[in-house]
Coordinates of C-alpha atoms in Angstrom, one line a residue:
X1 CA -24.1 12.2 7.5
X2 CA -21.6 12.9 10.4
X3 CA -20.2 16.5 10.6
X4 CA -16.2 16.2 10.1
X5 CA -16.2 17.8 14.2
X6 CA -18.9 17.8 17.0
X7 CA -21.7 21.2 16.0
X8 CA -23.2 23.0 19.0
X9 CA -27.0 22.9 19.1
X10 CA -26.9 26.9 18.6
X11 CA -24.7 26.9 15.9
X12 CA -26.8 25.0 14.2
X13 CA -29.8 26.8 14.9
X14 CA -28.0 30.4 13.6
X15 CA -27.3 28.3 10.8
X16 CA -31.1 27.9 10.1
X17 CA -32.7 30.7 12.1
X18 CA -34.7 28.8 14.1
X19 CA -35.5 29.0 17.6
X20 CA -34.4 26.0 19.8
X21 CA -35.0 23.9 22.9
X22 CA -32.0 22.6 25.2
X23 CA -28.8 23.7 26.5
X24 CA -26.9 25.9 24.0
X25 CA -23.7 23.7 23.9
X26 CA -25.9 20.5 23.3
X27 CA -23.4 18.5 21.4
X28 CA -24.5 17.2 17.5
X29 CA -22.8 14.8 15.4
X30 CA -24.2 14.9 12.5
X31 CA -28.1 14.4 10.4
X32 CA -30.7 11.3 9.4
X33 CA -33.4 10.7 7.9
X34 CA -35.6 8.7 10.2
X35 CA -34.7 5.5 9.2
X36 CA -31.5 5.6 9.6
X37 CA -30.7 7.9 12.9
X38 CA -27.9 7.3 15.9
X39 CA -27.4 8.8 18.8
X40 CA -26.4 12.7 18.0
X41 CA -28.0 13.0 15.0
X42 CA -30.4 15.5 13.9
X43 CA -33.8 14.2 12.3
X44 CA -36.1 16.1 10.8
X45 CA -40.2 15.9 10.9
X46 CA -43.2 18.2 9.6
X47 CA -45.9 16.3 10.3
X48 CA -47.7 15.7 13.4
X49 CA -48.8 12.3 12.2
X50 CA -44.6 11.5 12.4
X51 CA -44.4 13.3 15.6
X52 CA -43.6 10.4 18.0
X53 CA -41.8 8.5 16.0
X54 CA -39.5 11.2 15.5
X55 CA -39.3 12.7 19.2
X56 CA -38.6 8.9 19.9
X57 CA -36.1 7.2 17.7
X58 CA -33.2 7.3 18.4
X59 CA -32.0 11.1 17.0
X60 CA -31.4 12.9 20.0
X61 CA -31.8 16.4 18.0
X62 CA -35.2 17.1 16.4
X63 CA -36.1 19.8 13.6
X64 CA -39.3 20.1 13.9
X65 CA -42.2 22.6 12.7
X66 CA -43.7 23.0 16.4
X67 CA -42.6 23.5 19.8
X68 CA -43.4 20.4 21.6
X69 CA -42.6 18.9 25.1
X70 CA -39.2 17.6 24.5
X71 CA -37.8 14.1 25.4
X72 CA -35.0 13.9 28.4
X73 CA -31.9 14.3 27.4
X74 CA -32.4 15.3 23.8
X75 CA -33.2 18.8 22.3
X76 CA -35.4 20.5 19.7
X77 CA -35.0 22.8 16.9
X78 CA -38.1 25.0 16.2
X79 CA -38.3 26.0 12.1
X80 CA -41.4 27.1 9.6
X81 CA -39.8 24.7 7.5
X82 CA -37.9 21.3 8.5
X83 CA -37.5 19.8 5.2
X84 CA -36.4 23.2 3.5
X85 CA -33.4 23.6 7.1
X86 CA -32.8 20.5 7.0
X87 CA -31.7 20.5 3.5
X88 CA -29.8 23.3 4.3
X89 CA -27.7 22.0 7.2
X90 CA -26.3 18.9 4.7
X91 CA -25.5 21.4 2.1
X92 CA -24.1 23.1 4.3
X93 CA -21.4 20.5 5.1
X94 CA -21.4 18.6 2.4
X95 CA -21.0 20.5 -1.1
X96 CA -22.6 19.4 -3.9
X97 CA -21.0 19.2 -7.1
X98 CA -22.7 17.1 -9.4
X99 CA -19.7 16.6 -11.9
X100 CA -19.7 20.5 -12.7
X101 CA -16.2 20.9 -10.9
X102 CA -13.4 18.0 -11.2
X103 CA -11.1 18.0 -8.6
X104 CA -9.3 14.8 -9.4
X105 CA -9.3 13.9 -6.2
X106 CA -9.8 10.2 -6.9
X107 CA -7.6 7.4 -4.9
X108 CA -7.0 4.2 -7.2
X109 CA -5.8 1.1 -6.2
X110 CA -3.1 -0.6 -8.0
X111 CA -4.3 -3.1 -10.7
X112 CA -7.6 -1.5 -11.3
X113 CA -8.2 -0.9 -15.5
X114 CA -11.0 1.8 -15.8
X115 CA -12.4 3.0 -19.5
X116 CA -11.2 6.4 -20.6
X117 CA -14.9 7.1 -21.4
X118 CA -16.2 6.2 -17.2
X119 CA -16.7 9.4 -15.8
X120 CA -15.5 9.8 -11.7
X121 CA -17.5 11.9 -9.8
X122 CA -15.0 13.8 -6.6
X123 CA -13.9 12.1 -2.9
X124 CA -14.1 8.6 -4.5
X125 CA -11.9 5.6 -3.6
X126 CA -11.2 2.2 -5.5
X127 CA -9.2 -0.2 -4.4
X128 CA -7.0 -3.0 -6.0
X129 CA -7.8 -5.3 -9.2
X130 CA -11.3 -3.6 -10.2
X131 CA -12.6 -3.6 -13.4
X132 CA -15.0 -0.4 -14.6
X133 CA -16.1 -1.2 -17.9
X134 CA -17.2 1.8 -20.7
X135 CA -19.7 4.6 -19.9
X136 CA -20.3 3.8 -16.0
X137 CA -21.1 6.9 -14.0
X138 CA -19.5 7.1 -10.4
X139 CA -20.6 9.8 -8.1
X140 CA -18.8 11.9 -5.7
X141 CA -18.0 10.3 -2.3
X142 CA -18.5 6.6 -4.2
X143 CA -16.3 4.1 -2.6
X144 CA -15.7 0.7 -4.6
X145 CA -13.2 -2.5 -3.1
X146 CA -11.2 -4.7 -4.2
X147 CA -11.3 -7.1 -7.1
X148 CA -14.8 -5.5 -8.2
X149 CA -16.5 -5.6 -12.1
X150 CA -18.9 -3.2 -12.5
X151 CA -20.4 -2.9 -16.2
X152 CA -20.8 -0.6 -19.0
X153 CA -23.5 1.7 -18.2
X154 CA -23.8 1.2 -15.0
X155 CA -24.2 4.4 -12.6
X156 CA -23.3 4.7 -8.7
X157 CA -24.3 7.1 -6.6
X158 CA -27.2 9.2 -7.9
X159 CA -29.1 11.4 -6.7
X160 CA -32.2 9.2 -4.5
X161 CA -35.9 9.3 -5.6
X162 CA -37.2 11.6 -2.3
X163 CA -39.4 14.6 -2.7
X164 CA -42.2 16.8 -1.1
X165 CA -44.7 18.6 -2.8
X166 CA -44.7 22.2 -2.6
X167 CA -47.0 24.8 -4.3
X168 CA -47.9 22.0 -6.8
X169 CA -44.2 21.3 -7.7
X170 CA -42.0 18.3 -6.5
X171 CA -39.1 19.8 -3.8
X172 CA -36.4 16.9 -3.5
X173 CA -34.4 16.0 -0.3
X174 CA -30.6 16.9 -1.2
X175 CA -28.4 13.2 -1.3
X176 CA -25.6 14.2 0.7
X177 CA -24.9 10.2 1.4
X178 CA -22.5 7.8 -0.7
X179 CA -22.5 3.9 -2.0
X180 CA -20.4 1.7 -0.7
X181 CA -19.7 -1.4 -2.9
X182 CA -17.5 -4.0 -0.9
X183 CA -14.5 -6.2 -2.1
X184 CA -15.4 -8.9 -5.2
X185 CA -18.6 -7.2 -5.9
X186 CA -19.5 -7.9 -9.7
X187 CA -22.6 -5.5 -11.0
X188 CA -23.8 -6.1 -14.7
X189 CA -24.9 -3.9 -17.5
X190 CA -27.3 -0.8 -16.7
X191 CA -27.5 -1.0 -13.4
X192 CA -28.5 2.5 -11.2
X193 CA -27.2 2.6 -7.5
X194 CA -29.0 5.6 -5.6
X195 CA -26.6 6.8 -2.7
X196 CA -28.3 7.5 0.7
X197 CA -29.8 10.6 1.2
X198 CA -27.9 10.9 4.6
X199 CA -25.8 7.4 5.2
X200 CA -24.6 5.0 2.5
X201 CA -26.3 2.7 0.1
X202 CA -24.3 -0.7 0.7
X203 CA -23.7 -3.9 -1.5
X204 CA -22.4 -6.6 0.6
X205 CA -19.2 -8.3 -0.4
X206 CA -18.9 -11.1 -2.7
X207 CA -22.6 -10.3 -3.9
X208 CA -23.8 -11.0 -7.8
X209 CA -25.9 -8.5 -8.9
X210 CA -27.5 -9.2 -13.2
X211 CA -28.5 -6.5 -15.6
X212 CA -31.2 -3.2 -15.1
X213 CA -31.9 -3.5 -11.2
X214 CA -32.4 -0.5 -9.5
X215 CA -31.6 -0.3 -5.7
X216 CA -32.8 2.8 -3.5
X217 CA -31.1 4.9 -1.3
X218 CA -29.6 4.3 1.8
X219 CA -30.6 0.3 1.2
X220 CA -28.3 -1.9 2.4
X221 CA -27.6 -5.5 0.5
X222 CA -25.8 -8.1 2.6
X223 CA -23.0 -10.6 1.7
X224 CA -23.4 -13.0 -1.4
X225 CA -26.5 -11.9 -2.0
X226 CA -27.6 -13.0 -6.1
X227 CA -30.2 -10.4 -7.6
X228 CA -31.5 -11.1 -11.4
X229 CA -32.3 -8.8 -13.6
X230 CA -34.7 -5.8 -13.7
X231 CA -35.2 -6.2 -9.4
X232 CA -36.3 -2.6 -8.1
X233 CA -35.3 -2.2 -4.3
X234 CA -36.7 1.2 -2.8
X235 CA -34.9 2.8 -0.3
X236 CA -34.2 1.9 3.3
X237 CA -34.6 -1.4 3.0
X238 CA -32.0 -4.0 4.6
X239 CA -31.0 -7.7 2.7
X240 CA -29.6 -10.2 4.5
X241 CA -26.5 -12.4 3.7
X242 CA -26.9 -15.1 1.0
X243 CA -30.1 -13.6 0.1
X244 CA -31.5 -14.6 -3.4
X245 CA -33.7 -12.5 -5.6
X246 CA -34.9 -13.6 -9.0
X247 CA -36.2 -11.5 -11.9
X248 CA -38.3 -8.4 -11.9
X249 CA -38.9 -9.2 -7.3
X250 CA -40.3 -5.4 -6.2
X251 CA -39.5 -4.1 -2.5
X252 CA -40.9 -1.4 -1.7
X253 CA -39.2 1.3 1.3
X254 CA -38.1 0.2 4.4
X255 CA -38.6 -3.6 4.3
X256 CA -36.2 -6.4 5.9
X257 CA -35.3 -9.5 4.3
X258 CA -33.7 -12.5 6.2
X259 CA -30.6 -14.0 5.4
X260 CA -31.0 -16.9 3.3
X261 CA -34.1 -16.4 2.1
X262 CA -35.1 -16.5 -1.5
X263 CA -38.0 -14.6 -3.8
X264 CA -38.5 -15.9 -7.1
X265 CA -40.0 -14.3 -10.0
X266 CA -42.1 -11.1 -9.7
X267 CA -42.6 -11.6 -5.8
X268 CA -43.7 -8.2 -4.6
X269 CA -42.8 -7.3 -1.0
X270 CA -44.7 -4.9 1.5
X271 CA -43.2 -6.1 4.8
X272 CA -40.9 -7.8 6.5
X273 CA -39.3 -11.6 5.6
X274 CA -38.5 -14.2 8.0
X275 CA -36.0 -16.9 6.3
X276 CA -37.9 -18.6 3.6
X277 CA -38.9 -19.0 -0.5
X278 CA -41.5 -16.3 -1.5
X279 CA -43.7 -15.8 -4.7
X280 CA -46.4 -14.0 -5.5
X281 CA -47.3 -10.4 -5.5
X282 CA -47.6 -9.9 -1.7
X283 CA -44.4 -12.2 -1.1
X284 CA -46.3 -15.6 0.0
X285 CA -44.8 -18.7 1.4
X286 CA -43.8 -20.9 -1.4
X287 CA -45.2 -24.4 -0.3
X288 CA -48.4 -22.5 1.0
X289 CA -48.4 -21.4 -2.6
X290 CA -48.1 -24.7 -4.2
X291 CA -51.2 -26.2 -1.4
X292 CA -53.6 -23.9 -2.4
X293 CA -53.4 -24.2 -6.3
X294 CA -53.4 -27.7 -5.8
X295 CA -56.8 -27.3 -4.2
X296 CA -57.9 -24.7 -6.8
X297 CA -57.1 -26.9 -9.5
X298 CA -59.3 -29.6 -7.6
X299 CA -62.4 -27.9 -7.3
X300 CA -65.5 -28.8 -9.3

């Protein structure tokens, strides 16, 4: 999420109460989660297994739960509670309204036909020549392009699956993101569309996506991507161009896919994918596949 103007690192920290580490004026530009971070953003960790990979990605502000020797030319802020501040600094600058205010403050492009029974969540944009058949759910901030179909009971932009527990109860991260679905998108029937928690969930243009997949937040699916029905995609994870997923493929968080590459039926994915055909439930190469029931088949 980036702040509409530059934050100071102490206004931020009276924002919170916390103590901080680094010149007071220390410029911020917005938040991340740790996947996601640029230069200027704040990123938050509460674990000292997460530690370094916080302090060294690429968030040059750091909400932290301990005060720790801080990296050159990046700054701390010190807090009992990260995931609770951090929450707080999106809210903060980003209101949440969860279709309990409308503010018709929707832009839509000329030629676009949308149901009377779609409901339009606030801040969203649609450009020219799109199609929103009945019941679809748009969120607030959703922005959809040009010459896009999206499907009866389809829904963009909801809240992503990230929690903690706390006292025995589930406490979730606060989706202060958006989706972002490019020009000559088509998305079939009952389809769910998490925005990011602090950047945007993104479907490539010209990509085909079928009935009942699920995509997580703050993933991002290339250009003419083709994704059959019931695929779950967790969050963070990056598709590249012309990518092709069949039925029922799993990817779990924060996994790469490269362009061209294609994962037929149930393939389950755990880690990264050079270019190639995958199957199987830990994503194995497909003629590798084929080699070794041939031999399986040939034992005595």
């Amino acid at each position: 999420m980036r702040f509409h103007s530059p934050q100071k690192l102490k206004t931020i920290a009276d924002l919170i109460g916390s103590a901080f580490v680094g010149p007071e004026d220390f410029e911020i530009l917005g938040t991340n989660e740790i996947h996601m971070v640029k230069p200027g953003d704040i990123v938050f960790v509460n674990h000292p297994k997460y530690y370094d990979k916080a302090l060294n990605s690429a968030a040059t502000i750091i909400l932290i739960d301990k005060e720790v020797e801080c990296p050159e030319g990046k700054a701390l802020l010190v807090s009992d509670d990260p995931f609770r501040d951090f929450n707080k600094i999106n809210t903060h600058f980003t209101r949440i309204y969860n279709f309990t205010e409308e503010l018709h403050d929707v832009e839509i492009g000329e030629g676009t036909k949308i149901h009377h029974s779609a409901v339009i969540g606030n801040n969203v944009k649609i450009g020219k020549n799109t199609l929103i058949f009945p019941n679809v759910v748009i969120g607030d901030r959703t922005e959809i392009g040009d010459n896009v179909v999206i499907q009866s009971n389809t829904v963009l932009g909801g809240d992503a699956f990230y929690y903690r527990k706390l006292n025995g109860n589930f406490d979730r991260l606060i989706s202060v993101g958006n989706v972002i679905i490019e020009n000559n998108v088509e998305i079939g029937n009952g389809c769910t569309i998490d925005r990011g928690v602090t950047d945007s969930t993104i479907i490539g243009e010209g990509s085909v996506l079928d009935n009942q997949i699920q995509i997580g937040h703050d993933t991002v699916i290339g250009k003419k991507c083709l994704i059959a029905s019931q695929v779950g995609i967790a969050g963070c994870c990056i598709i590249g161009d012309e990518v092709t997923l069949w039925g029922q493929v799993g990817i779990a968080s924060g996994n790469k896919i490269e362009a061209g590459s294609v994962l037929l039926g149930k393939t389950g994915v755990n880690r990264d994918l050079e270019k190639g055909t995958y199957i199987g439930m830990f994503a194995e190469d497909f003629k590798t596949y084929l080699k070794k029931e041939v031999k399986l088949r040939n034992l005595k």
